[in-house]
């Protein structure tokens, strides 16, 4: 019975994607207005990545109001769709790629980015901030770097110092920018007046997790009678629902983060969500450099709000210091919007 249901579910999934493909091809082949094609948008329920889509769309709407936007995911960037874009693209259309952890051998989005680079040598390509890391795979690293360097008109934003230095070694014929994650542009733009109580643990449960759930539970137990809750930026909501209600879901998540005195997280977007909510955050590592390198973005004015802990014992000690401060204002400046995203278009 389970096998039958699985086959039915897979067949429905195929049909749904075929319908999406047909709609996209119809939209692309008939487009008349200047258009931005944005590749690599998430089709899953990680709200950190969905927040990037939300911010990218807001940024494009503000800076390119005369352009129509067509958003493509990994799942609908089929050969038929991409070949249709190649056939119907106009000289003033723009090609852009979504932010995230895509220039890596851990996930598949890079395959679409490489396909775009090969098929559109006559168009500039802009890639929003990326974590770059090829894990024990020099062949894949060389393949991607050869394609990008051959194209010669790619502007690639690197969202941490490690990625930037890595990119300088392998993407020698690309324009490189060291730029923070676009979701940081929301920090300091919202004010929350909730009463705050307890500690929220925002923890990942995937291949990038460094600490086990048991280790995190042991840490939570150390807080004794203090309220501790656990959440994640990945939620149990389908992409079809998220696509329709993305802003509402995100605003509700930021509101939830604003109800705590402190957040502990191994999610980079858990860090950013905390700061959007004005909540102090202790950052612990995942399995790569994303967190330890990413926290270096925060300037001195953020020192009381962002702490990096090299181990779980250090988390507890830092937490005691943060929780003892009862005079906090829970308000941060709009530093990243003012210093980076208000001027990004002028750098392209």
XYZ file of C-alpha atoms in Angstrom:
348
model
C 0.000 0.000 0.000
C 2.818 2.389 0.896
C 4.519 1.710 -2.434
C 1.291 2.457 -4.300
C 0.804 5.730 -2.423
C 4.435 6.673 -3.046
C 4.020 6.054 -6.789
C 0.806 8.096 -6.883
C 2.500 10.938 -5.008
C 5.482 10.856 -7.398
C 3.162 10.802 -10.440
C 1.242 13.837 -9.092
C 4.533 15.620 -8.470
C 5.611 14.987 -12.076
C 2.279 16.260 -13.406
C 2.456 19.385 -11.252
C 5.963 20.204 -12.472
C 4.959 19.641 -16.076
C 2.097 22.124 -15.616
C 4.476 24.665 -14.068
C 6.901 24.117 -16.949
C 4.182 24.762 -19.534
C 3.049 27.957 -17.769
C 6.614 29.245 -17.563
C 7.285 28.545 -21.233
C 4.084 30.364 -22.183
C 5.008 33.328 -19.969
C 8.590 33.515 -21.240
C 7.770 33.155 -24.927
C 5.199 35.956 -24.778
C 7.040 38.411 -22.518
C 7.235 41.958 -23.877
C 8.432 44.031 -20.904
C 12.013 44.192 -19.741
C 12.469 41.113 -17.551
C 14.761 39.883 -14.791
C 15.180 36.112 -14.749
C 16.082 35.066 -11.198
C 17.410 31.502 -10.929
C 17.909 29.349 -7.823
C 14.991 30.509 -5.686
C 14.241 27.912 -2.957
C 11.336 25.511 -3.444
C 11.607 24.068 0.069
C 10.483 25.180 3.533
C 13.730 26.643 4.901
C 12.507 30.109 5.854
C 16.052 31.499 5.951
C 16.291 30.860 2.220
C 12.720 32.058 1.741
C 13.679 35.275 3.549
C 16.382 35.757 0.930
C 13.747 35.495 -1.801
C 11.576 37.997 0.062
C 14.453 40.469 0.401
C 15.716 39.970 -3.168
C 12.246 40.647 -4.553
C 11.930 43.793 -2.404
C 15.394 44.971 -3.494
C 14.701 44.331 -7.187
C 11.311 46.043 -6.966
C 12.946 49.104 -5.437
C 15.948 49.272 -7.757
C 14.500 47.935 -11.029
C 10.828 49.019 -10.908
C 10.554 49.041 -14.688
C 11.392 45.319 -14.901
C 9.083 42.318 -14.736
C 10.438 39.509 -12.527
C 10.305 35.802 -13.366
C 11.458 33.621 -10.450
C 12.755 30.125 -11.174
C 13.557 27.311 -8.749
C 15.908 24.369 -9.168
C 12.892 22.174 -9.927
C 11.432 24.264 -12.755
C 14.725 25.339 -14.352
C 14.408 22.507 -16.850
C 16.229 22.318 -20.168
C 12.991 23.252 -21.955
C 12.496 26.347 -19.798
C 16.106 27.511 -20.057
C 16.189 26.911 -23.822
C 12.970 28.923 -24.105
C 14.629 31.809 -22.271
C 17.619 31.554 -24.613
C 15.288 31.732 -27.611
C 13.193 34.677 -26.409
C 15.562 36.737 -24.243
C 15.931 40.401 -25.192
C 19.082 42.493 -25.052
C 17.866 44.555 -22.085
C 16.721 41.564 -20.005
C 18.810 40.656 -16.945
C 20.072 37.325 -15.618
C 20.498 36.938 -11.849
C 21.055 34.052 -9.447
C 19.653 33.651 -5.959
C 21.680 33.889 -2.769
C 22.562 30.945 -0.534
C 24.908 27.985 -0.168
C 24.873 27.104 -3.866
C 28.491 27.252 -5.069
C 29.288 23.915 -3.473
C 29.224 20.197 -4.225
C 26.763 19.623 -1.349
C 23.709 20.826 -3.296
C 22.538 20.997 -6.918
C 21.775 24.673 -7.582
C 25.269 25.220 -8.977
C 24.344 22.950 -11.907
C 21.716 25.448 -13.051
C 24.125 28.357 -12.577
C 26.703 26.566 -14.725
C 24.100 25.834 -17.380
C 23.167 29.519 -17.508
C 26.831 30.527 -17.779
C 27.343 28.154 -20.734
C 24.161 29.113 -22.611
C 24.352 32.889 -22.125
C 27.955 33.945 -22.844
C 26.644 37.228 -24.288
C 24.817 38.323 -21.096
C 26.156 39.575 -17.806
C 25.214 37.408 -14.824
C 24.848 38.694 -11.266
C 24.899 36.235 -8.342
C 23.573 37.380 -4.967
C 25.740 36.583 -1.882
C 26.973 33.007 -1.725
C 28.776 30.704 0.656
C 31.447 28.964 -1.437
C 32.900 25.627 -0.401
C 33.745 22.460 -2.330
C 34.169 19.601 0.126
C 36.910 17.162 -0.940
C 36.027 17.468 -4.623
C 38.688 19.207 -6.694
C 37.211 17.918 -9.947
C 33.845 19.575 -9.285
C 35.572 22.757 -8.131
C 37.604 22.889 -11.369
C 34.521 22.222 -13.495
C 32.556 25.114 -11.980
C 35.514 27.504 -11.982
C 36.326 26.736 -15.638
C 32.735 27.478 -16.683
C 32.520 30.724 -14.680
C 35.949 31.959 -15.790
C 35.243 31.163 -19.441
C 32.059 33.221 -19.288
C 34.010 36.265 -18.106
C 31.024 38.517 -17.290
C 29.908 37.088 -13.943
C 29.676 39.271 -10.842
C 29.702 37.007 -7.796
C 28.966 38.241 -4.277
C 30.664 36.264 -1.501
C 28.902 36.414 1.847
C 31.871 35.783 4.131
C 35.633 36.316 4.163
C 36.424 32.604 3.741
C 34.231 32.393 0.622
C 35.758 35.583 -0.749
C 39.311 34.286 -0.339
C 38.277 30.930 -1.805
C 36.669 32.687 -4.795
C 39.778 34.807 -5.393
C 41.745 31.581 -5.945
C 39.346 29.777 -8.280
C 37.228 32.469 -9.982
C 40.076 34.515 -11.420
C 38.038 35.899 -14.333
C 34.950 36.936 -12.348
C 34.129 40.228 -10.644
C 34.012 39.481 -6.915
C 32.286 41.440 -4.153
C 32.467 40.721 -0.429
C 28.852 41.283 0.624
C 26.638 40.329 3.580
C 23.593 38.100 3.267
C 20.698 40.163 1.926
C 18.440 39.241 4.864
C 20.676 41.458 7.027
C 19.063 44.398 5.214
C 15.999 43.875 7.463
C 17.972 44.369 10.692
C 17.034 47.624 12.392
C 13.971 48.209 10.227
C 11.387 46.846 12.691
C 10.544 47.642 16.327
C 9.028 45.056 18.699
C 7.442 45.792 22.060
C 6.803 42.268 23.341
C 7.607 41.286 26.903
C 10.573 38.934 26.789
C 11.135 35.727 28.702
C 13.514 32.788 28.427
C 15.845 31.367 25.799
C 14.985 30.174 22.299
C 17.180 27.495 20.716
C 17.027 27.709 16.914
C 18.779 24.517 15.822
C 19.242 22.793 12.505
C 18.655 19.059 12.052
C 20.481 18.180 8.845
C 23.888 17.247 7.438
C 25.348 20.613 8.475
C 24.599 20.154 12.209
C 27.726 19.889 14.388
C 26.028 19.136 17.724
C 23.587 16.297 18.353
C 20.044 16.872 19.662
C 21.110 15.139 22.879
C 23.959 17.597 23.410
C 21.616 20.535 22.867
C 19.080 19.072 25.308
C 21.822 18.720 27.936
C 22.661 22.400 27.452
C 18.995 23.363 27.783
C 18.775 21.418 31.035
C 21.530 23.589 32.510
C 19.167 26.569 32.478
C 17.100 24.895 35.203
C 13.660 26.434 35.725
C 14.156 29.124 33.072
C 11.872 28.683 30.071
C 13.720 27.275 27.028
C 12.032 26.490 23.735
C 13.396 24.962 20.551
C 12.608 25.794 16.939
C 14.200 25.855 13.492
C 14.103 28.104 10.461
C 12.881 25.080 8.489
C 9.144 24.661 9.050
C 6.517 21.997 8.352
C 4.678 23.956 5.667
C 4.519 23.148 1.975
C 6.252 25.364 -0.566
C 2.943 26.046 -2.316
C 1.629 27.636 0.897
C 4.902 29.473 1.625
C 4.955 30.952 -1.878
C 1.515 32.528 -1.282
C 2.104 33.601 2.329
C 5.878 34.151 2.466
C 5.777 37.634 3.976
C 3.122 36.749 6.564
C 5.025 33.647 7.704
C 8.302 35.552 7.976
C 6.798 38.438 9.931
C 5.248 35.948 12.348
C 8.644 34.263 12.815
C 10.378 37.574 13.528
C 7.627 38.357 16.041
C 8.187 34.995 17.750
C 11.943 35.622 18.037
C 11.153 38.960 19.687
C 9.453 37.242 22.651
C 12.733 35.925 24.120
C 15.597 37.430 26.080
C 18.156 35.376 24.179
C 18.514 33.091 21.163
C 21.089 30.295 20.771
C 21.523 29.092 17.188
C 23.629 27.165 14.701
C 21.646 28.685 11.829
C 23.082 31.726 10.080
C 19.573 32.943 9.348
C 18.644 32.102 12.929
C 21.300 34.679 13.833
C 19.856 37.249 11.436
C 16.230 36.578 12.470
C 17.268 37.192 16.091
C 18.808 40.541 15.218
C 15.811 41.566 13.111
C 13.794 40.937 16.283
C 16.349 42.913 18.344
C 17.144 39.808 20.386
C 20.696 39.006 21.576
C 22.046 35.826 20.020
C 24.795 33.332 20.816
C 26.082 31.669 17.657
C 27.557 28.170 17.624
C 29.216 26.425 14.700
C 27.767 24.102 12.119
C 30.050 21.716 10.215
C 31.609 24.415 8.003
C 32.814 28.017 8.161
C 29.428 29.625 7.507
C 28.721 30.658 11.119
C 32.211 31.377 12.431
C 32.973 33.465 9.360
C 29.525 35.023 9.038
C 29.516 36.601 12.514
C 32.507 38.737 11.529
C 30.152 40.946 9.539
C 28.681 42.534 12.630
C 30.266 45.884 13.579
C 31.234 47.080 17.046
C 27.762 48.523 17.641
C 26.450 44.921 17.577
C 28.912 43.581 20.166
C 26.356 43.300 22.960
C 23.935 41.466 20.674
C 26.079 38.888 18.858
C 28.395 36.455 20.627
C 30.217 33.496 19.107
C 30.775 30.434 21.286
C 33.404 27.875 20.338
C 31.751 25.153 22.465
C 28.569 24.505 24.453
C 30.158 25.256 27.837
C 30.998 28.711 26.542
C 27.380 29.145 25.443
C 26.187 28.751 29.016
C 28.712 31.230 30.402
C 27.906 33.846 27.761
C 24.196 33.320 28.343
C 24.514 34.138 32.044
C 26.155 37.470 31.204
C 23.520 38.380 28.620
C 20.566 37.360 30.787
C 21.869 39.382 33.725
C 21.466 42.632 31.728
C 17.918 43.800 32.473
C 18.318 47.283 30.939
C 18.633 46.309 27.278
C 16.820 48.431 24.667
C 16.403 45.574 22.132
C 17.001 47.924 19.212
C 19.723 47.840 16.552
C 20.694 50.253 13.730
C 19.798 49.581 10.084
C 23.522 49.194 9.413
C 23.440 46.664 6.552
C 20.709 48.406 4.589
C 22.493 51.750 4.848
C 26.075 50.576 4.312
C 25.532 47.849 1.706
C 22.147 47.350 0.078
C 21.277 50.986 -0.522
C 24.430 51.225 -2.693
C 24.604 47.750 -4.287
C 23.073 48.741 -7.626
C 25.782 51.369 -8.144
C 28.423 48.616 -7.860
C 27.009 46.412 -10.584
